[in-house]
Amino acid sequence: MTAYRYNLSNRAYTFVNLRELLAKATPLRSGDVLAGIAAADAEERVAAQMALAELPLKAFLNEAVIPYEDDEVTRLIVDEHDAEAFEPISSLTVGDFRNWLLSENADEETLARLAPGLTPEMVAAVSKIMRLQDLILVAQRCRVVTRFRNTIGLAERMATRLQPNDPTDNPGGIAASILDGLLYGSGDAVIGINPATDSLRNVSELLVMLDAIISKYQIPTQSCVLTHITTSIEAINRGAPVDLVFQSIAGTEAANASFGADLALLQEGYEAALALGRGTLGDNVMYFETGQGSALSADAHHGVDQQTLEARSYAVARKFRPLLVNTVVGFIGPEYLFDGKQITRAGLEDHFCGKLLGVPMGCDVCYTNHAEADQDDMDALLTLLGVAGCSYIMGIPGSDDVMLNYQSTSFHDALYVRQVLGLRPAPEFEAWLERMGIFDDAMQPQLTDSLPEPFRQALAGVSHD
């Protein structure tokens, strides 16, 4: 292994391997401090960032942060690296790569061609020496478009996941939240429920309910019950109407094992969903969620910093051509991202890294109640992500998830960011909103005392089934 050195302020800093260099170069966050791998102070962090900037990108192809023989995610990254796609930037250092990304040469088409040639460690490295505006500028140029029953990720569009969670999975409560969200233009990314109980019967009932709403009202969207992938596979085997197969994923084999998943199981779920052929516009059938700190919380981080591991999870996602990938950025808690500043930085890093790797990135702009953060921090991050071209965000009644007990973004927040930045829903969903009289042709909600009659009847019928 190569040691990396940099002299700063008449002091020589040495980083024993690539893993330590990446960790010490990472902007401050509580998770890396908890893991004992963060820079000792700001000067050491700057020294590591300067050393990292001088590192050739080719070095990432010669030194793995987790050994090839020990980790199937490493093997996936190495085995599927596209050398031809990498060739145009193969002579650059990390610092040169940053400068190239910020230049006019890095346009949408060029970045799309480059994505298969990038490893997660490369994009994590360059993000560590970028300011927030750099992360925003480059991510805004990256366009990752996916399709199932509508089109997600187009320019000047932002979709929303309608999240109608209920503490008891009560059908009436869920239907009321769905109605509320649809009236505010939420739900084009997915109508997705986190089930209170993970039993096959309960999950199947929720799937049938969502399918009835979407079918009866001909809504151009997709549904998902965010159960474990094994439950989704069994539901498919028993004939349940599964649109998207969900799974939480992470950047190491051991962390994925803590979720009860591995690459083979993800492949099984992917093939099962594909075989149903339920998409009308496309066949992106997977939905993944990630979050900085998940590997550390599972004691499965191998001494690698949490942001680099998060980027590695996007290599796992990329393998299965997902419709949606969502960094639940502040959900794991202040032990990993302490305050609004750290959450903001992490959200923009995740979005940048995912997009650069060719992954359709959304973000759950969120925090737990014991973090040093509040809704003003979320407003700022939401706005920055909107500028950066984030594919989708969450839509939750009142921004308060009463089942998962955390704070996120509301239907009103989605309206705000769409209006202030001139963003629109997915085109097929937008046309449906206009056709139903829910929005006008300027994408303004038509919130009156009486709902459109067929809409009111359809949802009322489903809620009583």
GROMACS .gro file of C-alpha atoms in nm:
model
  465
    1MET     CA    1   0.000   0.000   0.000
    2THR     CA    2   0.109   0.355  -0.073
    3ALA     CA    3   0.148   0.617   0.199
    4TYR     CA    4   0.041   0.970   0.110
    5ARG     CA    5   0.224   1.278   0.239
    6TYR     CA    6   0.176   1.652   0.241
    7ASN     CA    7   0.368   1.934   0.408
    8LEU     CA    8   0.160   2.216   0.550
    9SER     CA    9   0.266   2.497   0.787
   10ASN     CA   10   0.613   2.344   0.827
   11ARG     CA   11   0.458   2.016   0.938
   12ALA     CA   12   0.469   1.686   0.752
   13TYR     CA   13   0.143   1.492   0.741
   14THR     CA   14   0.139   1.123   0.648
   15PHE     CA   15  -0.169   0.917   0.560
   16VAL     CA   16  -0.090   0.549   0.563
   17ASN     CA   17  -0.329   0.440   0.288
   18LEU     CA   18  -0.607   0.556   0.059
   19ARG     CA   19  -0.873   0.471   0.318
   20GLU     CA   20  -0.714   0.703   0.576
   21LEU     CA   21  -0.652   0.977   0.322
   22LEU     CA   22  -1.020   0.982   0.219
   23ALA     CA   23  -1.136   0.979   0.581
   24LYS     CA   24  -0.908   1.263   0.691
   25ALA     CA   25  -1.004   1.472   0.386
   26THR     CA   26  -1.376   1.449   0.459
   27PRO     CA   27  -1.548   1.769   0.580
   28LEU     CA   28  -1.629   1.738   0.950
   29ARG     CA   29  -1.917   1.511   1.048
   30SER     CA   30  -2.004   1.344   1.373
   31GLY     CA   31  -2.011   0.988   1.235
   32ASP     CA   32  -1.646   0.993   1.135
   33VAL     CA   33  -1.555   1.137   1.476
   34LEU     CA   34  -1.756   0.858   1.639
   35ALA     CA   35  -1.569   0.601   1.428
   36GLY     CA   36  -1.234   0.752   1.529
   37ILE     CA   37  -1.125   0.816   1.170
   38ALA     CA   38  -1.184   1.193   1.128
   39ALA     CA   39  -0.903   1.446   1.095
   40ALA     CA   40  -0.771   1.563   1.432
   41ASP     CA   41  -0.824   1.928   1.340
   42ALA     CA   42  -0.889   2.160   1.049
   43GLU     CA   43  -0.521   2.177   0.953
   44GLU     CA   44  -0.492   1.801   0.915
   45ARG     CA   45  -0.811   1.802   0.712
   46VAL     CA   46  -0.672   2.064   0.474
   47ALA     CA   47  -0.345   1.871   0.442
   48ALA     CA   48  -0.540   1.559   0.351
   49GLN     CA   49  -0.751   1.750   0.099
   50MET     CA   50  -0.439   1.895  -0.064
   51ALA     CA   51  -0.279   1.550  -0.082
   52LEU     CA   52  -0.601   1.408  -0.223
   53ALA     CA   53  -0.616   1.679  -0.490
   54GLU     CA   54  -0.273   1.569  -0.616
   55LEU     CA   55  -0.370   1.201  -0.634
   56PRO     CA   56  -0.408   1.054  -0.986
   57LEU     CA   57  -0.751   0.910  -1.055
   58LYS     CA   58  -0.580   0.591  -1.170
   59ALA     CA   59  -0.476   0.529  -0.810
   60PHE     CA   60  -0.835   0.433  -0.729
   61LEU     CA   61  -0.808   0.144  -0.975
   62ASN     CA   62  -0.501   0.008  -0.799
   63GLU     CA   63  -0.594   0.035  -0.431
   64ALA     CA   64  -0.929  -0.071  -0.285
   65VAL     CA   65  -1.052   0.085   0.038
   66ILE     CA   66  -1.196  -0.257   0.128
   67PRO     CA   67  -1.007  -0.561  -0.008
   68TYR     CA   68  -1.145  -0.727  -0.321
   69GLU     CA   69  -1.144  -1.071  -0.162
   70ASP     CA   70  -1.334  -0.952   0.147
   71ASP     CA   71  -1.627  -0.761   0.001
   72GLU     CA   72  -1.871  -0.825  -0.283
   73VAL     CA   73  -1.940  -0.453  -0.328
   74THR     CA   74  -1.570  -0.398  -0.398
   75ARG     CA   75  -1.580  -0.685  -0.646
   76LEU     CA   76  -1.883  -0.529  -0.817
   77ILE     CA   77  -1.706  -0.193  -0.844
   78VAL     CA   78  -1.384  -0.343  -0.983
   79ASP     CA   79  -1.539  -0.601  -1.214
   80GLU     CA   80  -1.790  -0.364  -1.376
   81HIS     CA   81  -1.560  -0.065  -1.421
   82ASP     CA   82  -1.575   0.057  -1.782
   83ALA     CA   83  -1.215   0.135  -1.883
   84GLU     CA   84  -1.319   0.280  -2.218
   85ALA     CA   85  -1.556   0.530  -2.057
   86PHE     CA   86  -1.283   0.625  -1.807
   87GLU     CA   87  -1.016   0.685  -2.071
   88PRO     CA   88  -1.093   1.056  -2.146
   89ILE     CA   89  -1.012   1.155  -1.785
   90SER     CA   90  -0.761   0.880  -1.703
   91SER     CA   91  -0.464   1.121  -1.697
   92LEU     CA   92  -0.621   1.359  -1.445
   93THR     CA   93  -0.561   1.400  -1.074
   94VAL     CA   94  -0.852   1.447  -0.835
   95GLY     CA   95  -0.790   1.822  -0.840
   96ASP     CA   96  -0.775   1.826  -1.220
   97PHE     CA   97  -1.099   1.628  -1.227
   98ARG     CA   98  -1.268   1.892  -1.011
   99ASN     CA   99  -1.152   2.166  -1.247
  100TRP     CA  100  -1.270   1.968  -1.550
  101LEU     CA  101  -1.612   1.905  -1.394
  102LEU     CA  102  -1.654   2.279  -1.339
  103SER     CA  103  -1.553   2.362  -1.695
  104GLU     CA  104  -1.776   2.393  -1.999
  105ASN     CA  105  -1.635   2.065  -2.128
  106ALA     CA  106  -1.842   1.871  -1.873
  107ASP     CA  107  -2.183   1.897  -2.038
  108GLU     CA  108  -2.483   1.667  -1.999
  109GLU     CA  109  -2.392   1.424  -2.277
  110THR     CA  110  -2.025   1.403  -2.177
  111LEU     CA  111  -2.111   1.334  -1.813
  112ALA     CA  112  -2.357   1.061  -1.913
  113ARG     CA  113  -2.090   0.886  -2.122
  114LEU     CA  114  -1.840   0.917  -1.838
  115ALA     CA  115  -2.058   0.768  -1.562
  116PRO     CA  116  -1.974   0.397  -1.622
  117GLY     CA  117  -1.603   0.480  -1.604
  118LEU     CA  118  -1.624   0.637  -1.260
  119THR     CA  119  -1.587   0.447  -0.937
  120PRO     CA  120  -1.766   0.558  -0.619
  121GLU     CA  121  -1.431   0.631  -0.453
  122MET     CA  122  -1.338   0.869  -0.737
  123VAL     CA  123  -1.655   1.072  -0.707
  124ALA     CA  124  -1.642   1.068  -0.326
  125ALA     CA  125  -1.284   1.196  -0.345
  126VAL     CA  126  -1.360   1.485  -0.575
  127SER     CA  127  -1.665   1.584  -0.369
  128LYS     CA  128  -1.441   1.624  -0.063
  129ILE     CA  129  -1.251   1.912  -0.227
  130MET     CA  130  -1.560   2.089  -0.362
  131ARG     CA  131  -1.765   2.371  -0.217
  132LEU     CA  132  -2.143   2.348  -0.201
  133GLN     CA  133  -2.180   2.560  -0.514
  134ASP     CA  134  -1.948   2.321  -0.699
  135LEU     CA  135  -2.159   2.022  -0.597
  136ILE     CA  136  -2.473   2.203  -0.712
  137LEU     CA  137  -2.331   2.319  -1.044
  138VAL     CA  138  -2.208   1.977  -1.154
  139ALA     CA  139  -2.512   1.786  -1.031
  140GLN     CA  140  -2.739   2.026  -1.218
  141ARG     CA  141  -2.568   1.926  -1.541
  142CYS     CA  142  -2.619   1.553  -1.481
  143ARG     CA  143  -2.942   1.416  -1.620
  144VAL     CA  144  -3.057   1.066  -1.522
  145VAL     CA  145  -3.399   0.979  -1.668
  146THR     CA  146  -3.600   0.672  -1.564
  147ARG     CA  147  -3.946   0.544  -1.650
  148PHE     CA  148  -4.216   0.309  -1.522
  149ARG     CA  149  -4.561   0.468  -1.569
  150ASN     CA  150  -4.423   0.817  -1.602
  151THR     CA  151  -4.091   0.989  -1.666
  152ILE     CA  152  -3.867   1.093  -1.376
  153GLY     CA  153  -3.556   1.312  -1.396
  154LEU     CA  154  -3.623   1.543  -1.690
  155ALA     CA  155  -3.484   1.896  -1.690
  156GLU     CA  156  -3.691   2.160  -1.508
  157ARG     CA  157  -3.894   1.890  -1.335
  158MET     CA  158  -3.906   1.773  -0.975
  159ALA     CA  159  -4.115   1.477  -0.868
  160THR     CA  160  -4.235   1.384  -0.520
  161ARG     CA  161  -4.288   1.063  -0.331
  162LEU     CA  162  -4.628   1.075  -0.166
  163GLN     CA  163  -4.563   0.911   0.174
  164PRO     CA  164  -4.900   0.840   0.341
  165ASN     CA  165  -4.770   0.645   0.641
  166ASP     CA  166  -5.007   0.554   0.922
  167PRO     CA  167  -4.906   0.418   1.267
  168THR     CA  168  -5.157   0.134   1.236
  169ASP     CA  169  -5.170   0.100   0.855
  170ASN     CA  170  -5.532   0.215   0.875
  171PRO     CA  171  -5.675   0.221   0.520
  172GLY     CA  172  -5.887   0.529   0.589
  173GLY     CA  173  -5.593   0.727   0.722
  174ILE     CA  174  -5.375   0.623   0.433
  175ALA     CA  175  -5.645   0.710   0.177
  176ALA     CA  176  -5.694   1.053   0.338
  177SER     CA  177  -5.321   1.125   0.317
  178ILE     CA  178  -5.313   1.011  -0.047
  179LEU     CA  179  -5.604   1.239  -0.129
  180ASP     CA  180  -5.437   1.530   0.047
  181GLY     CA  181  -5.111   1.473  -0.139
  182LEU     CA  182  -5.267   1.435  -0.482
  183LEU     CA  183  -5.454   1.763  -0.438
  184TYR     CA  184  -5.120   1.936  -0.386
  185GLY     CA  185  -4.959   1.768  -0.686
  186SER     CA  186  -4.757   1.509  -0.495
  187GLY     CA  187  -4.713   1.145  -0.591
  188ASP     CA  188  -4.553   1.139  -0.935
  189ALA     CA  189  -4.231   0.968  -0.819
  190VAL     CA  190  -4.422   0.702  -0.628
  191ILE     CA  191  -4.700   0.657  -0.376
  192GLY     CA  192  -4.493   0.472  -0.119
  193ILE     CA  193  -4.596   0.340   0.221
  194ASN     CA  194  -4.362   0.237   0.502
  195PRO     CA  195  -4.572  -0.039   0.657
  196ALA     CA  196  -4.619  -0.042   1.033
  197THR     CA  197  -4.605  -0.422   1.026
  198ASP     CA  198  -4.410  -0.627   0.776
  199SER     CA  199  -4.637  -0.933   0.754
  200LEU     CA  200  -4.707  -1.067   0.408
  201ARG     CA  201  -5.081  -1.031   0.461
  202ASN     CA  202  -5.057  -0.667   0.566
  203VAL     CA  203  -4.818  -0.579   0.285
  204SER     CA  204  -5.039  -0.751   0.029
  205GLU     CA  205  -5.348  -0.564   0.150
  206LEU     CA  206  -5.167  -0.232   0.118
  207LEU     CA  207  -5.048  -0.323  -0.232
  208VAL     CA  208  -5.401  -0.408  -0.339
  209MET     CA  209  -5.531  -0.082  -0.195
  210LEU     CA  210  -5.269   0.128  -0.377
  211ASP     CA  211  -5.329  -0.058  -0.701
  212ALA     CA  212  -5.703   0.003  -0.670
  213ILE     CA  213  -5.652   0.378  -0.627
  214ILE     CA  214  -5.409   0.407  -0.917
  215SER     CA  215  -5.617   0.186  -1.147
  216LYS     CA  216  -5.957   0.328  -1.061
  217TYR     CA  217  -5.843   0.682  -1.106
  218GLN     CA  218  -5.595   0.611  -1.390
  219ILE     CA  219  -5.313   0.796  -1.216
  220PRO     CA  220  -4.988   0.783  -1.417
  221THR     CA  221  -4.769   0.685  -1.124
  222GLN     CA  222  -4.643   0.376  -0.945
  223SER     CA  223  -4.684   0.233  -0.598
  224CYS     CA  224  -4.449   0.074  -0.350
  225VAL     CA  225  -4.481  -0.078  -0.005
  226LEU     CA  226  -4.137  -0.039   0.150
  227THR     CA  227  -4.114  -0.386   0.294
  228HIS     CA  228  -3.809  -0.612   0.297
  229ILE     CA  229  -3.722  -0.746  -0.046
  230THR     CA  230  -3.794  -1.105   0.058
  231THR     CA  231  -4.150  -1.006   0.146
  232SER     CA  232  -4.190  -0.833  -0.192
  233ILE     CA  233  -4.064  -1.144  -0.372
  234GLU     CA  234  -4.309  -1.364  -0.183
  235ALA     CA  235  -4.591  -1.117  -0.253
  236ILE     CA  236  -4.508  -1.135  -0.624
  237ASN     CA  237  -4.508  -1.514  -0.608
  238ARG     CA  238  -4.858  -1.500  -0.458
  239GLY     CA  239  -4.993  -1.266  -0.726
  240ALA     CA  240  -4.987  -0.931  -0.542
  241PRO     CA  241  -4.979  -0.619  -0.765
  242VAL     CA  242  -4.619  -0.510  -0.702
  243ASP     CA  243  -4.495  -0.214  -0.906
  244LEU     CA  244  -4.157  -0.137  -0.747
  245VAL     CA  245  -3.943  -0.365  -0.534
  246PHE     CA  246  -3.781  -0.180  -0.243
  247GLN     CA  247  -3.470  -0.241  -0.037
  248SER     CA  248  -3.241  -0.038   0.187
  249ILE     CA  249  -2.882  -0.078   0.070
  250ALA     CA  250  -2.536   0.023   0.188
  251GLY     CA  251  -2.179   0.038   0.063
  252THR     CA  252  -2.032  -0.279   0.211
  253GLU     CA  253  -2.121  -0.645   0.196
  254ALA     CA  254  -2.142  -0.662   0.575
  255ALA     CA  255  -2.372  -0.359   0.599
  256ASN     CA  256  -2.604  -0.506   0.337
  257ALA     CA  257  -2.602  -0.833   0.532
  258SER     CA  258  -2.724  -0.637   0.835
  259PHE     CA  259  -3.023  -0.541   0.620
  260GLY     CA  260  -3.072  -0.907   0.529
  261ALA     CA  261  -2.968  -0.852   0.168
  262ASP     CA  262  -2.691  -0.926  -0.077
  263LEU     CA  263  -2.637  -0.880  -0.450
  264ALA     CA  264  -2.787  -1.217  -0.536
  265LEU     CA  265  -3.107  -1.138  -0.347
  266LEU     CA  266  -3.131  -0.797  -0.513
  267GLN     CA  267  -3.096  -0.969  -0.850
  268GLU     CA  268  -3.376  -1.209  -0.759
  269GLY     CA  269  -3.607  -0.923  -0.664
  270TYR     CA  270  -3.515  -0.731  -0.979
  271GLU     CA  271  -3.593  -1.024  -1.204
  272ALA     CA  272  -3.920  -1.097  -1.023
  273ALA     CA  273  -4.043  -0.740  -1.070
  274LEU     CA  274  -3.930  -0.729  -1.433
  275ALA     CA  275  -4.124  -1.048  -1.506
  276LEU     CA  276  -4.451  -0.881  -1.403
  277GLY     CA  277  -4.422  -0.625  -1.684
  278ARG     CA  278  -4.640  -0.372  -1.501
  279GLY     CA  279  -4.463  -0.063  -1.635
  280THR     CA  280  -4.633   0.112  -1.925
  281LEU     CA  281  -4.349   0.347  -2.028
  282GLY     CA  282  -4.040   0.170  -1.900
  283ASP     CA  283  -3.895  -0.112  -1.695
  284ASN     CA  284  -3.707   0.060  -1.411
  285VAL     CA  285  -3.857  -0.150  -1.132
  286MET     CA  286  -3.635  -0.100  -0.826
  287TYR     CA  287  -3.648   0.156  -0.544
  288PHE     CA  288  -3.348   0.188  -0.310
  289GLU     CA  289  -3.290   0.396   0.000
  290THR     CA  290  -2.952   0.481   0.148
  291GLY     CA  291  -2.803   0.708   0.413
  292GLN     CA  292  -2.464   0.817   0.542
  293GLY     CA  293  -2.384   0.629   0.862
  294SER     CA  294  -2.570   0.306   0.794
  295ALA     CA  295  -2.250   0.099   0.771
  296LEU     CA  296  -2.109   0.253   1.087
  297SER     CA  297  -2.432   0.186   1.276
  298ALA     CA  298  -2.403  -0.180   1.172
  299ASP     CA  299  -2.032  -0.194   1.271
  300ALA     CA  300  -1.962  -0.277   0.907
  301HIS     CA  301  -1.760   0.023   0.790
  302HIS     CA  302  -1.407  -0.129   0.771
  303GLY     CA  303  -1.258   0.203   0.883
  304VAL     CA  304  -1.389   0.382   0.572
  305ASP     CA  305  -1.554   0.723   0.609
  306GLN     CA  306  -1.931   0.731   0.587
  307GLN     CA  307  -1.950   0.954   0.280
  308THR     CA  308  -1.728   0.726   0.072
  309LEU     CA  309  -1.935   0.427   0.183
  310GLU     CA  310  -2.251   0.611   0.085
  311ALA     CA  311  -2.110   0.662  -0.265
  312ARG     CA  312  -2.031   0.289  -0.281
  313SER     CA  313  -2.398   0.213  -0.217
  314TYR     CA  314  -2.476   0.391  -0.545
  315ALA     CA  315  -2.265   0.133  -0.729
  316VAL     CA  316  -2.496  -0.131  -0.584
  317ALA     CA  317  -2.800   0.069  -0.697
  318ARG     CA  318  -2.658   0.133  -1.044
  319LYS     CA  319  -2.629  -0.241  -1.106
  320PHE     CA  320  -3.010  -0.281  -1.098
  321ARG     CA  321  -3.127   0.016  -1.308
  322PRO     CA  322  -3.359   0.162  -1.040
  323LEU     CA  323  -3.645   0.401  -1.100
  324LEU     CA  324  -3.563   0.582  -0.776
  325VAL     CA  325  -3.274   0.609  -0.531
  326ASN     CA  326  -3.325   0.813  -0.218
  327THR     CA  327  -3.071   0.930   0.037
  328VAL     CA  328  -3.261   0.960   0.364
  329VAL     CA  329  -3.005   1.216   0.462
  330GLY     CA  330  -3.082   1.313   0.822
  331PHE     CA  331  -3.285   1.011   0.930
  332ILE     CA  332  -3.016   0.803   1.102
  333GLY     CA  333  -2.955   1.074   1.360
  334PRO     CA  334  -2.707   1.326   1.503
  335GLU     CA  335  -2.455   1.054   1.591
  336TYR     CA  336  -2.376   1.052   1.217
  337LEU     CA  337  -2.480   1.400   1.096
  338PHE     CA  338  -2.489   1.627   1.397
  339ASP     CA  339  -2.660   1.945   1.282
  340GLY     CA  340  -2.818   2.133   0.995
  341LYS     CA  341  -2.479   2.226   0.849
  342GLN     CA  342  -2.364   1.865   0.831
  343ILE     CA  343  -2.701   1.746   0.697
  344THR     CA  344  -2.694   2.012   0.424
  345ARG     CA  345  -2.343   1.920   0.315
  346ALA     CA  346  -2.424   1.548   0.317
  347GLY     CA  347  -2.742   1.590   0.114
  348LEU     CA  348  -2.562   1.783  -0.159
  349GLU     CA  349  -2.268   1.539  -0.157
  350ASP     CA  350  -2.499   1.240  -0.192
  351HIS     CA  351  -2.696   1.399  -0.472
  352PHE     CA  352  -2.378   1.498  -0.658
  353CYS     CA  353  -2.214   1.155  -0.621
  354GLY     CA  354  -2.525   0.964  -0.722
  355LYS     CA  355  -2.592   1.175  -1.028
  356LEU     CA  356  -2.228   1.162  -1.140
  357LEU     CA  357  -2.238   0.782  -1.115
  358GLY     CA  358  -2.553   0.772  -1.331
  359VAL     CA  359  -2.803   0.705  -1.052
  360PRO     CA  360  -3.152   0.870  -1.040
  361MET     CA  361  -3.108   1.056  -0.711
  362GLY     CA  362  -3.374   1.192  -0.484
  363CYS     CA  363  -3.340   1.311  -0.128
  364ASP     CA  364  -3.550   1.283   0.183
  365VAL     CA  365  -3.473   1.628   0.323
  366CYS     CA  366  -3.513   1.534   0.686
  367TYR     CA  367  -3.392   1.530   1.044
  368THR     CA  368  -3.473   1.358   1.371
  369ASN     CA  369  -3.604   1.556   1.665
  370HIS     CA  370  -3.285   1.512   1.870
  371ALA     CA  371  -3.058   1.657   1.598
  372GLU     CA  372  -2.934   2.015   1.610
  373ALA     CA  373  -3.148   2.106   1.312
  374ASP     CA  374  -3.488   2.254   1.236
  375GLN     CA  375  -3.724   2.318   0.948
  376ASP     CA  376  -3.532   2.631   0.843
  377ASP     CA  377  -3.233   2.406   0.771
  378MET     CA  378  -3.456   2.181   0.566
  379ASP     CA  379  -3.595   2.478   0.371
  380ALA     CA  380  -3.239   2.576   0.280
  381LEU     CA  381  -3.139   2.224   0.175
  382LEU     CA  382  -3.463   2.177  -0.019
  383THR     CA  383  -3.399   2.495  -0.214
  384LEU     CA  384  -3.036   2.404  -0.286
  385LEU     CA  385  -3.139   2.058  -0.406
  386GLY     CA  386  -3.401   2.213  -0.631
  387VAL     CA  387  -3.133   2.430  -0.790
  388ALA     CA  388  -2.908   2.122  -0.821
  389GLY     CA  389  -3.168   1.930  -1.022
  390CYS     CA  390  -3.274   1.675  -0.763
  391SER     CA  391  -3.502   1.415  -0.921
  392TYR     CA  392  -3.753   1.397  -0.637
  393ILE     CA  393  -3.823   1.474  -0.271
  394MET     CA  394  -4.071   1.351  -0.010
  395GLY     CA  395  -4.426   1.471   0.035
  396ILE     CA  396  -4.558   1.401   0.386
  397PRO     CA  397  -4.868   1.548   0.554
  398GLY     CA  398  -4.749   1.848   0.755
  399SER     CA  399  -4.385   1.735   0.703
  400ASP     CA  400  -4.425   1.519   1.016
  401ASP     CA  401  -4.416   1.143   0.969
  402VAL     CA  402  -4.633   1.017   1.255
  403MET     CA  403  -4.530   0.656   1.200
  404LEU     CA  404  -4.152   0.688   1.159
  405ASN     CA  405  -4.133   0.986   1.400
  406TYR     CA  406  -3.909   1.220   1.203
  407GLN     CA  407  -3.941   1.554   1.022
  408SER     CA  408  -3.927   1.575   0.644
  409THR     CA  409  -4.085   1.788   0.369
  410SER     CA  410  -4.456   1.848   0.321
  411PHE     CA  411  -4.687   1.875   0.023
  412HIS     CA  412  -4.669   2.253   0.071
  413ASP     CA  413  -4.289   2.241   0.063
  414ALA     CA  414  -4.303   2.068  -0.274
  415LEU     CA  415  -4.536   2.339  -0.402
  416TYR     CA  416  -4.296   2.603  -0.274
  417VAL     CA  417  -3.985   2.469  -0.444
  418ARG     CA  418  -4.168   2.402  -0.770
  419GLN     CA  419  -4.312   2.754  -0.775
  420VAL     CA  420  -4.002   2.947  -0.672
  421LEU     CA  421  -3.773   2.761  -0.914
  422GLY     CA  422  -4.020   2.708  -1.197
  423LEU     CA  423  -4.014   2.329  -1.164
  424ARG     CA  424  -4.298   2.104  -1.275
  425PRO     CA  425  -4.414   1.749  -1.199
  426ALA     CA  426  -4.341   1.454  -1.426
  427PRO     CA  427  -4.504   1.536  -1.762
  428GLU     CA  428  -4.757   1.251  -1.761
  429PHE     CA  429  -4.858   1.332  -1.403
  430GLU     CA  430  -4.879   1.703  -1.484
  431ALA     CA  431  -5.119   1.632  -1.769
  432TRP     CA  432  -5.330   1.419  -1.533
  433LEU     CA  433  -5.344   1.696  -1.272
  434GLU     CA  434  -5.471   1.937  -1.538
  435ARG     CA  435  -5.717   1.686  -1.681
  436MET     CA  436  -5.868   1.625  -1.339
  437GLY     CA  437  -5.899   1.996  -1.264
  438ILE     CA  438  -5.665   1.970  -0.966
  439PHE     CA  439  -5.411   2.213  -1.117
  440ASP     CA  440  -5.450   2.474  -1.386
  441ASP     CA  441  -5.223   2.503  -1.689
  442ALA     CA  442  -4.984   2.723  -1.490
  443MET     CA  443  -4.947   2.444  -1.233
  444GLN     CA  444  -5.135   2.631  -0.965
  445PRO     CA  445  -5.350   2.413  -0.733
  446GLN     CA  446  -5.724   2.460  -0.761
  447LEU     CA  447  -5.804   2.409  -0.393
  448THR     CA  448  -6.176   2.466  -0.348
  449ASP     CA  449  -6.437   2.342  -0.104
  450SER     CA  450  -6.561   2.084  -0.354
  451LEU     CA  451  -6.331   1.833  -0.517
  452PRO     CA  452  -6.368   1.737  -0.882
  453GLU     CA  453  -6.666   1.503  -0.874
  454PRO     CA  454  -6.516   1.189  -1.035
  455PHE     CA  455  -6.204   1.229  -0.821
  456ARG     CA  456  -6.407   1.255  -0.502
  457GLN     CA  457  -6.621   0.953  -0.592
  458ALA     CA  458  -6.329   0.732  -0.689
  459LEU     CA  459  -6.128   0.794  -0.374
  460ALA     CA  460  -6.433   0.772  -0.153
  461GLY     CA  461  -6.510   0.434  -0.301
  462VAL     CA  462  -6.160   0.301  -0.248
  463SER     CA  463  -6.145   0.422   0.113
  464HIS     CA  464  -6.457   0.220   0.194
  465ASP     CA  465  -6.354  -0.100   0.014
   0.00000   0.00000   0.00000
